[in-house]
Amino acid sequence: MHNTLITCNLSENNIGDEGARTLSVALQSNKTLTTLDLCWNEIRVDGAQYLSNALKINNTLNTLDLCWNKILTEGAYYLTYVITTIDVRWNGVSEELLHSLGLALRENRKTKENTETIPSGCLYPHSKFEYVQFVECNHRQSFGLFKNVQLAFKRSSATATIPIKPLSPTLSAGAKQRIGLWLAWSAGMTAGAVVLGGVTRLTQSGLSMTNWHWLNDMNPPRSAEAWQEEFERYKRFPEYEQMNREMTLDEFKRIYYMEFAHRMWGRATGLIFAFPACMFWYRGFFDKGMKIRVIVFGSLIAAQGALGWYMVKSGLHKDTLIDGRASVSPYRLAAHLGTAFVLYSGLLWNSFKYLSKPDIYSSTRVPRGWAMGVHGLLSLIFVTVVAGAFVAGLDAGLVYPTFPKMGDHWIPPEYSALSPWYRNMFENPVAVQFNHRVLGLTTTASVLAFSLASLSVKFGRRAATARNLLAAMVIFQASLGIGTLLYHVPVPMAAAHQSGSLVLLSFALWLGYNLKRVPKI
């Protein structure tokens, strides 16, 4: 090997294990090389062992970049004791390796004279860690373990050894799958509550149960007298007075059972989330970060119940009605729906983390801007959903059942009918429908533009599949929205449109998650 060369970049040459063996022979006699870049070379366990053996003899190389190879845990172990700077991103290393590195870092320290000392028990002079980087190492608790490794690194400058905190136990594949399925099931229950809530609103059933109690609500009326008493209570509220004066008892039972089903589904969602969460927590399956997320998710579920009743109350009392109309507050409806979508997104995203199998992207790298673009799409979808909640709360889908124009106008003349001006954004049905149209079309155009522009970019199989499904779904969702408008908001089509927003969000989340795992350039 050249006797004056200090930096060598052999990345993306596919040298493999045989090339690594040839290179290791040269490294044994070289005395000048300090930096060697071997990214993207299909180097596996054997290649890592060859390099490790060479570095036992070579005392000058202090930086070896093996990102995006396939050395796995066994190969990384070979390198643990022979390199100053070790970078093992995207190599499928395990938590056991991180534990080993953490212990090595704990012993790695400098004297007051700032001269490096070889830790006891280490055989080779390269056993002096100065820099460690772990990114996407294909394990579930990397964040918590990374903090422990960094803690050991910070303490490595002390003259005395300070013990580090014990690392969290490694989860088995079965435990990870159980946690992932629990999160996915909880997300599915949340989605079901959103769909059922949408049907409840579309059938004008949401105000049929005029009180709220955690236990009493679980027992609907049993006798004819109890049903009549419940019906008489309903008659005292504005919805009956304004809209349902001709309603019969049988018709009341239908809307009552619809609201009852929605409430019971919400309670079932809470129980399905809470009981497994307590069991997993007790068995020590959660790291610190996951414990925080579980508390947040549980709090959101509890808040949803309270927020749902807070929303219903706004349609029961005359002093909280908007313009005297017997309907729930669109503000509270938007908050209720928006919170449900946030909860659903968090549960689904975390289920991906536990259920997705690790990928080794051997020939895939994308610019970071694409991942940022997905964040923008997610934000746009969420804002459009919240705008749709205001459309639902004001029955704004009925005011202009035409497309693409609103009547004879592109911008309706009633857009600024209310004063002050900002009330039009949330309380004027015409303005609310116009805003939702614009946001929906903007979302559709943005998703399609993103998909078309990224066709030539290698996203990897999973991310590309998610992108294609997202593009197809946004076209279907826009078509549903237009159809709902033109056919005067039929219940099946309107319910499908609301459900479609969940599917659209799910594909966007799946795209974002998979794109996050693709190496960036």
XYZ file of C-alpha atoms in Angstrom:
521
model
C 0.000 0.000 0.000
C 1.130 3.547 -0.717
C 3.408 4.753 2.099
C 2.207 8.385 2.138
C -1.543 7.890 1.735
C -3.477 8.910 4.851
C -7.097 8.798 3.586
C -8.645 6.181 1.328
C -12.246 6.224 0.089
C -13.411 2.935 -1.422
C -17.129 3.413 -0.842
C -19.696 1.955 -3.267
C -17.291 -0.447 -4.971
C -18.855 -3.748 -3.912
C -15.527 -5.214 -2.839
C -17.223 -7.786 -0.600
C -15.447 -10.090 1.829
C -12.734 -11.047 -0.660
C -11.859 -7.417 -1.233
C -11.787 -6.846 2.515
C -9.349 -9.756 2.900
C -7.038 -8.347 0.224
C -7.226 -4.928 1.852
C -6.490 -6.340 5.301
C -3.213 -7.829 4.042
C -2.095 -4.382 2.892
C -3.214 -2.768 6.155
C -0.955 -5.009 8.208
C 2.157 -3.391 6.725
C 0.853 0.154 6.226
C 2.001 2.822 8.727
C 0.399 6.019 7.369
C -3.290 5.441 6.618
C -5.565 7.023 9.249
C -8.999 7.040 7.565
C -10.631 4.296 5.505
C -14.133 4.590 4.011
C -15.705 1.252 3.072
C -19.386 2.236 2.895
C -21.732 0.316 0.602
C -19.402 -2.569 -0.165
C -21.430 -5.676 0.759
C -18.919 -6.499 3.487
C -20.237 -9.211 5.792
C -19.072 -11.004 8.937
C -15.986 -12.603 7.355
C -14.860 -9.288 5.924
C -15.209 -7.647 9.331
C -13.063 -10.399 10.846
C -10.328 -9.899 8.228
C -10.247 -6.169 8.952
C -10.206 -6.791 12.691
C -7.180 -9.076 12.406
C -5.354 -6.475 10.334
C -6.068 -3.728 12.850
C -4.538 -5.760 15.644
C -1.241 -5.122 13.856
C -1.936 -1.733 12.267
C -1.633 1.033 14.892
C -2.259 4.093 12.704
C -5.783 3.665 11.339
C -8.207 5.474 13.654
C -11.342 5.874 11.523
C -13.091 3.058 9.693
C -16.480 3.724 8.102
C -18.495 0.564 7.486
C -21.920 2.155 7.129
C -24.539 0.292 5.101
C -22.718 -2.999 4.914
C -23.949 -6.283 6.361
C -21.506 -7.029 9.153
C -24.314 -7.713 11.667
C -23.638 -8.235 15.363
C -20.954 -10.911 14.968
C -18.911 -8.789 12.606
C -19.250 -5.733 14.812
C -17.967 -7.724 17.785
C -14.718 -8.372 15.918
C -14.233 -4.630 15.526
C -15.230 -3.690 19.068
C -11.703 -3.860 20.457
C -9.589 -2.670 17.557
C -10.779 0.724 16.334
C -10.801 4.242 17.717
C -13.840 5.451 15.787
C -16.496 2.882 14.993
C -19.514 3.733 12.862
C -21.885 0.795 12.345
C -25.000 2.456 10.977
C -27.371 0.241 9.001
C -25.593 -3.003 9.762
C -28.210 -4.802 11.837
C -26.240 -4.810 15.102
C -28.016 -5.925 18.254
C -28.472 -4.549 21.743
C -25.888 -6.972 23.137
C -23.224 -5.217 21.085
C -24.302 -1.854 22.452
C -24.004 -3.233 25.962
C -20.491 -4.453 25.200
C -19.511 -1.067 23.806
C -21.006 0.654 26.818
C -18.858 -1.409 29.167
C -15.770 -0.731 27.054
C -16.461 2.991 27.116
C -16.840 2.887 30.872
C -13.295 1.586 31.156
C -11.882 3.952 28.522
C -10.440 6.982 30.312
C -7.569 9.470 30.176
C -5.064 10.441 32.845
C -4.625 13.982 34.127
C -1.682 14.364 31.778
C -4.147 13.735 28.915
C -2.192 10.708 27.749
C -4.375 7.858 26.611
C -4.380 4.715 28.693
C -5.179 1.265 27.389
C -8.051 -0.128 29.491
C -7.364 -3.181 31.567
C -8.379 -6.397 29.847
C -7.884 -5.026 26.329
C -5.259 -6.694 24.198
C -4.640 -4.229 21.395
C -3.688 -0.535 21.304
C -6.748 0.368 19.212
C -8.990 -0.427 22.179
C -9.336 3.291 22.969
C -12.803 4.483 21.980
C -12.980 8.185 21.198
C -16.163 8.419 19.124
C -19.155 6.135 18.761
C -22.153 6.652 16.479
C -25.229 4.446 16.276
C -28.002 5.248 13.811
C -30.878 2.879 12.945
C -29.258 -0.273 14.308
C -32.423 -2.343 13.826
C -33.413 -2.795 17.451
C -36.396 -1.442 19.286
C -34.787 0.229 22.268
C -31.905 1.979 20.545
C -32.720 5.419 21.924
C -32.526 4.416 25.561
C -29.430 2.303 24.992
C -27.745 5.066 23.014
C -28.182 7.401 25.982
C -26.474 4.849 28.221
C -23.565 4.545 25.802
C -23.235 8.314 25.604
C -23.335 8.496 29.393
C -20.435 6.093 29.565
C -18.565 8.133 26.947
C -18.971 11.355 28.919
C -17.624 9.686 32.017
C -14.679 8.245 30.149
C -12.645 11.417 30.731
C -12.665 10.905 34.509
C -9.705 9.331 36.279
C -11.946 6.919 38.196
C -14.377 4.433 36.785
C -18.036 5.347 37.406
C -20.580 2.547 36.841
C -23.277 3.120 34.274
C -26.919 2.265 34.841
C -28.028 -1.243 33.828
C -29.370 -1.468 30.342
C -32.960 -2.455 29.628
C -33.477 -6.157 28.919
C -33.581 -7.208 25.315
C -37.101 -7.927 24.068
C -37.685 -11.228 22.367
C -39.193 -11.327 18.908
C -42.419 -12.647 20.404
C -42.634 -9.797 22.911
C -42.054 -7.225 20.191
C -44.774 -8.779 18.073
C -47.243 -8.789 20.980
C -46.591 -5.120 21.697
C -46.897 -4.259 18.015
C -50.174 -6.146 17.641
C -51.564 -4.478 20.763
C -50.707 -1.038 19.372
C -52.127 -1.914 15.955
C -55.323 -3.256 17.539
C -55.663 -0.099 19.622
C -55.190 1.994 16.481
C -57.851 -0.084 14.736
C -60.270 0.439 17.615
C -59.597 4.176 17.449
C -60.308 4.136 13.716
C -63.531 2.236 14.380
C -64.583 4.872 16.900
C -63.968 7.597 14.313
C -66.036 5.791 11.669
C -68.848 4.999 14.106
C -68.809 8.575 15.372
C -69.125 9.836 11.816
C -72.165 7.657 11.168
C -73.652 8.797 14.489
C -73.320 12.408 13.405
C -74.642 11.790 9.895
C -77.758 10.062 11.245
C -78.380 12.914 13.711
C -77.995 10.487 16.633
C -75.359 12.226 18.725
C -77.739 14.182 20.980
C -80.086 11.297 21.785
C -78.349 10.405 25.078
C -78.766 13.516 27.182
C -76.608 12.544 30.147
C -73.230 10.937 30.720
C -72.088 8.485 33.371
C -69.253 5.992 33.306
C -71.329 3.027 34.570
C -74.982 3.963 34.099
C -74.442 4.617 30.386
C -73.585 0.951 29.919
C -77.163 -0.134 30.650
C -79.690 1.070 28.067
C -83.386 1.177 28.983
C -84.883 -2.299 29.358
C -88.588 -1.790 29.907
C -91.217 0.171 28.019
C -91.497 2.551 30.974
C -87.741 3.182 31.001
C -87.758 3.874 27.262
C -90.633 6.280 27.584
C -88.883 8.082 30.437
C -85.719 8.434 28.331
C -87.770 9.701 25.382
C -89.513 12.290 27.552
C -86.120 13.522 28.766
C -84.962 13.907 25.157
C -88.043 16.004 24.357
C -86.873 18.715 26.763
C -83.853 19.587 24.625
C -83.540 21.852 21.534
C -82.987 19.111 18.942
C -86.438 17.630 19.518
C -88.064 21.042 19.546
C -86.433 22.180 16.301
C -86.098 19.010 14.230
C -87.863 15.942 15.611
C -91.274 16.946 16.913
C -92.885 14.183 14.827
C -90.452 11.494 16.032
C -91.922 8.237 17.348
C -90.535 6.107 20.161
C -89.211 3.493 17.726
C -87.381 6.170 15.764
C -85.897 7.480 19.001
C -84.673 3.990 19.890
C -82.751 3.792 16.603
C -80.807 7.010 17.169
C -80.325 6.162 20.857
C -78.736 2.810 20.041
C -76.440 4.480 17.511
C -75.073 6.882 20.127
C -74.971 4.063 22.687
C -72.830 1.940 20.329
C -70.425 4.828 19.812
C -69.979 5.350 23.549
C -69.511 1.647 24.274
C -66.972 1.375 21.466
C -65.018 4.218 23.031
C -65.001 2.490 26.416
C -63.925 -0.780 24.803
C -61.055 1.059 23.111
C -59.866 2.306 26.487
C -60.008 -1.159 28.052
C -58.279 -2.849 25.107
C -55.485 -0.302 25.430
C -55.218 -0.193 29.227
C -55.133 -3.858 30.274
C -52.296 -4.985 27.962
C -50.426 -1.749 28.726
C -50.463 -2.555 32.443
C -49.323 -6.120 31.780
C -46.464 -5.082 29.482
C -45.409 -2.358 31.925
C -45.392 -4.805 34.848
C -43.282 -7.297 32.908
C -40.716 -4.621 32.056
C -41.316 -4.598 28.305
C -41.290 -0.798 28.035
C -38.220 1.406 28.021
C -38.427 4.957 29.348
C -39.461 6.464 26.020
C -42.216 3.913 25.485
C -43.522 4.449 29.013
C -43.929 8.143 28.272
C -45.758 7.378 25.040
C -48.067 4.896 26.769
C -48.986 7.539 29.350
C -49.656 10.051 26.565
C -51.822 7.599 24.619
C -53.774 6.629 27.722
C -54.316 10.277 28.595
C -55.568 11.005 25.081
C -58.054 8.126 25.266
C -59.377 9.384 28.596
C -59.490 12.938 27.272
C -61.472 11.753 24.263
C -64.267 10.510 26.503
C -64.435 13.800 28.369
C -64.138 15.805 25.164
C -66.924 13.788 23.559
C -69.332 14.640 26.365
C -68.157 18.260 26.332
C -69.042 18.320 22.633
C -72.482 16.757 23.185
C -73.290 19.242 25.940
C -72.825 22.101 23.474
C -75.868 20.867 21.542
C -78.098 20.316 24.551
C -78.267 23.787 26.064
C -79.527 26.915 24.341
C -76.787 29.132 25.736
C -74.068 27.113 23.913
C -75.802 26.847 20.526
C -74.324 28.763 17.583
C -77.024 30.984 16.064
C -79.625 29.046 18.052
C -79.155 25.931 15.887
C -79.649 22.565 17.614
C -76.276 21.061 16.807
C -72.978 20.461 18.549
C -70.326 23.165 18.452
C -68.166 22.785 15.317
C -65.182 23.908 17.401
C -65.666 21.063 19.869
C -66.384 18.604 17.068
C -63.132 19.581 15.344
C -61.222 19.191 18.611
C -62.808 15.769 19.210
C -62.019 14.523 15.703
C -58.549 16.085 15.594
C -57.576 14.471 18.896
C -58.777 11.103 17.615
C -56.581 11.450 14.525
C -53.565 12.395 16.655
C -54.148 9.349 18.869
C -54.591 7.088 15.856
C -51.407 8.400 14.235
C -49.343 7.844 17.371
C -50.607 4.305 17.901
C -50.159 3.307 14.270
C -46.661 4.807 13.960
C -45.466 2.988 17.066
C -47.002 -0.275 15.876
C -44.861 0.039 12.743
C -41.770 0.272 14.933
C -42.531 -3.055 16.597
C -44.040 -5.004 13.694
C -41.866 -3.956 10.750
C -39.063 -6.311 9.884
C -35.625 -4.701 9.581
C -34.504 -3.869 6.069
C -30.933 -3.657 4.822
C -30.940 -1.042 2.060
C -27.809 -2.171 0.266
C -28.204 0.100 -2.751
C -30.753 2.709 -1.695
C -30.128 6.265 -0.525
C -32.435 9.251 -0.864
C -32.021 12.977 -0.226
C -33.416 14.156 3.097
C -35.817 16.491 1.321
C -38.111 13.601 0.396
C -38.690 12.695 4.032
C -39.410 16.343 4.803
C -41.885 16.326 1.931
C -43.816 13.490 3.569
C -44.005 15.527 6.786
C -45.544 18.314 4.743
C -48.096 15.918 3.236
C -49.024 14.620 6.685
C -49.554 18.158 7.952
C -51.688 19.010 4.932
C -53.831 15.890 5.364
C -54.393 16.660 9.043
C -55.395 20.282 8.392
C -57.800 19.119 5.674
C -59.370 16.631 8.099
C -59.901 19.328 10.729
C -61.433 21.596 8.077
C -63.742 18.714 7.189
C -64.868 18.563 10.815
C -66.100 22.150 10.524
C -67.952 21.189 7.332
C -69.641 18.373 9.245
C -70.427 20.519 12.267
C -72.132 23.200 10.175
C -73.716 20.846 7.587
C -71.777 22.957 5.104
C -71.771 20.189 2.516
C -75.381 21.050 1.681
C -75.012 24.752 0.900
C -73.436 24.477 -2.574
C -73.912 20.965 -4.072
C -72.012 21.867 -7.262
C -68.495 21.288 -8.553
C -66.043 22.683 -9.565
C -67.761 26.049 -9.123
C -69.867 27.017 -6.140
C -73.043 27.921 -7.969
C -71.961 30.297 -10.708
C -68.864 31.511 -8.870
C -65.368 30.253 -8.262
C -65.308 32.212 -4.987
C -68.785 32.437 -3.422
C -70.076 35.971 -2.728
C -71.150 34.958 0.809
C -67.583 34.106 1.807
C -67.198 37.204 4.019
C -70.758 37.445 5.322
C -69.844 37.371 9.033
C -68.071 39.952 11.130
C -65.390 40.001 12.423
C -63.789 38.388 9.395
C -62.171 35.439 11.174
C -65.577 34.017 12.162
C -66.104 33.142 8.508
C -63.266 30.614 8.719
C -65.126 28.553 11.335
C -68.804 29.592 11.481
C -69.799 30.556 7.924
C -70.953 27.349 6.119
C -70.159 28.782 2.682
C -66.624 29.820 3.637
C -66.044 26.556 5.490
C -67.042 24.492 2.452
C -64.848 26.623 0.179
C -61.848 26.206 2.500
C -62.302 22.446 2.649
C -62.533 22.279 -1.151
C -59.314 24.245 -1.559
C -57.479 22.177 1.049
C -58.725 18.919 -0.442
C -57.633 19.857 -3.950
C -54.294 21.133 -2.628
C -53.722 17.857 -0.796
C -54.604 15.866 -3.911
C -52.293 17.907 -6.125
C -49.453 17.771 -3.581
C -49.630 14.004 -3.140
C -49.746 13.395 -6.888
C -46.898 15.834 -7.527
C -44.800 14.151 -4.828
C -45.528 10.705 -6.268
C -44.743 11.654 -9.854
C -41.587 13.553 -8.943
C -40.271 10.629 -6.884
C -40.833 7.890 -9.464
C -37.197 8.073 -10.534
C -35.956 7.972 -6.919
C -35.112 4.600 -5.388
C -37.213 4.606 -2.229
C -36.918 0.904 -1.545
C -39.726 -1.601 -2.036
C -41.818 -0.760 1.021
C -41.604 3.002 0.716
C -42.360 2.837 -3.008
C -45.415 0.665 -2.348
C -46.655 3.101 0.283
C -46.135 6.018 -2.107
C -48.126 4.328 -4.871
C -50.975 3.405 -2.533
C -51.042 6.964 -1.206
C -51.365 8.358 -4.729
C -54.182 5.958 -5.609
C -55.995 6.652 -2.349
C -55.874 10.433 -2.687
C -57.590 10.178 -6.083
C -60.277 7.920 -4.623
C -60.724 10.194 -1.601
C -61.110 13.298 -3.760
C -63.671 11.471 -5.895
C -65.609 10.486 -2.778
C -65.608 14.077 -1.580
C -66.917 15.399 -4.884
C -69.559 12.673 -5.035
C -70.683 13.404 -1.480
C -71.132 17.036 -2.454
C -72.999 16.432 -5.711
C -75.392 13.866 -4.220
C -76.339 16.052 -1.242
C -74.342 14.186 1.427
C -75.831 10.662 1.403
C -74.924 8.861 4.624
C -73.030 5.887 3.077
C -70.928 8.079 0.795
C -70.225 10.686 3.475
C -69.217 7.958 5.951
C -66.933 6.428 3.318
C -65.369 9.851 2.734
C -64.569 10.258 6.427
C -63.227 6.701 6.608
C -61.148 7.397 3.515
C -59.345 10.175 5.340
C -58.140 7.589 7.865
C -56.902 5.308 5.099
C -55.163 8.220 3.390
C -53.466 9.218 6.633
C -52.426 5.603 7.232
C -50.679 5.330 3.868
C -48.932 8.658 4.470
C -47.729 7.450 7.878
C -46.528 4.183 6.378
C -44.664 6.082 3.679
C -43.123 8.415 6.251
C -42.026 5.555 8.480
C -40.443 3.516 5.693
C -38.805 6.550 4.123
C -37.345 7.432 7.516
C -35.520 4.095 7.501
C -33.930 4.578 4.086
C -30.346 5.921 4.328
C -30.089 9.638 3.543
C -27.567 11.556 1.499
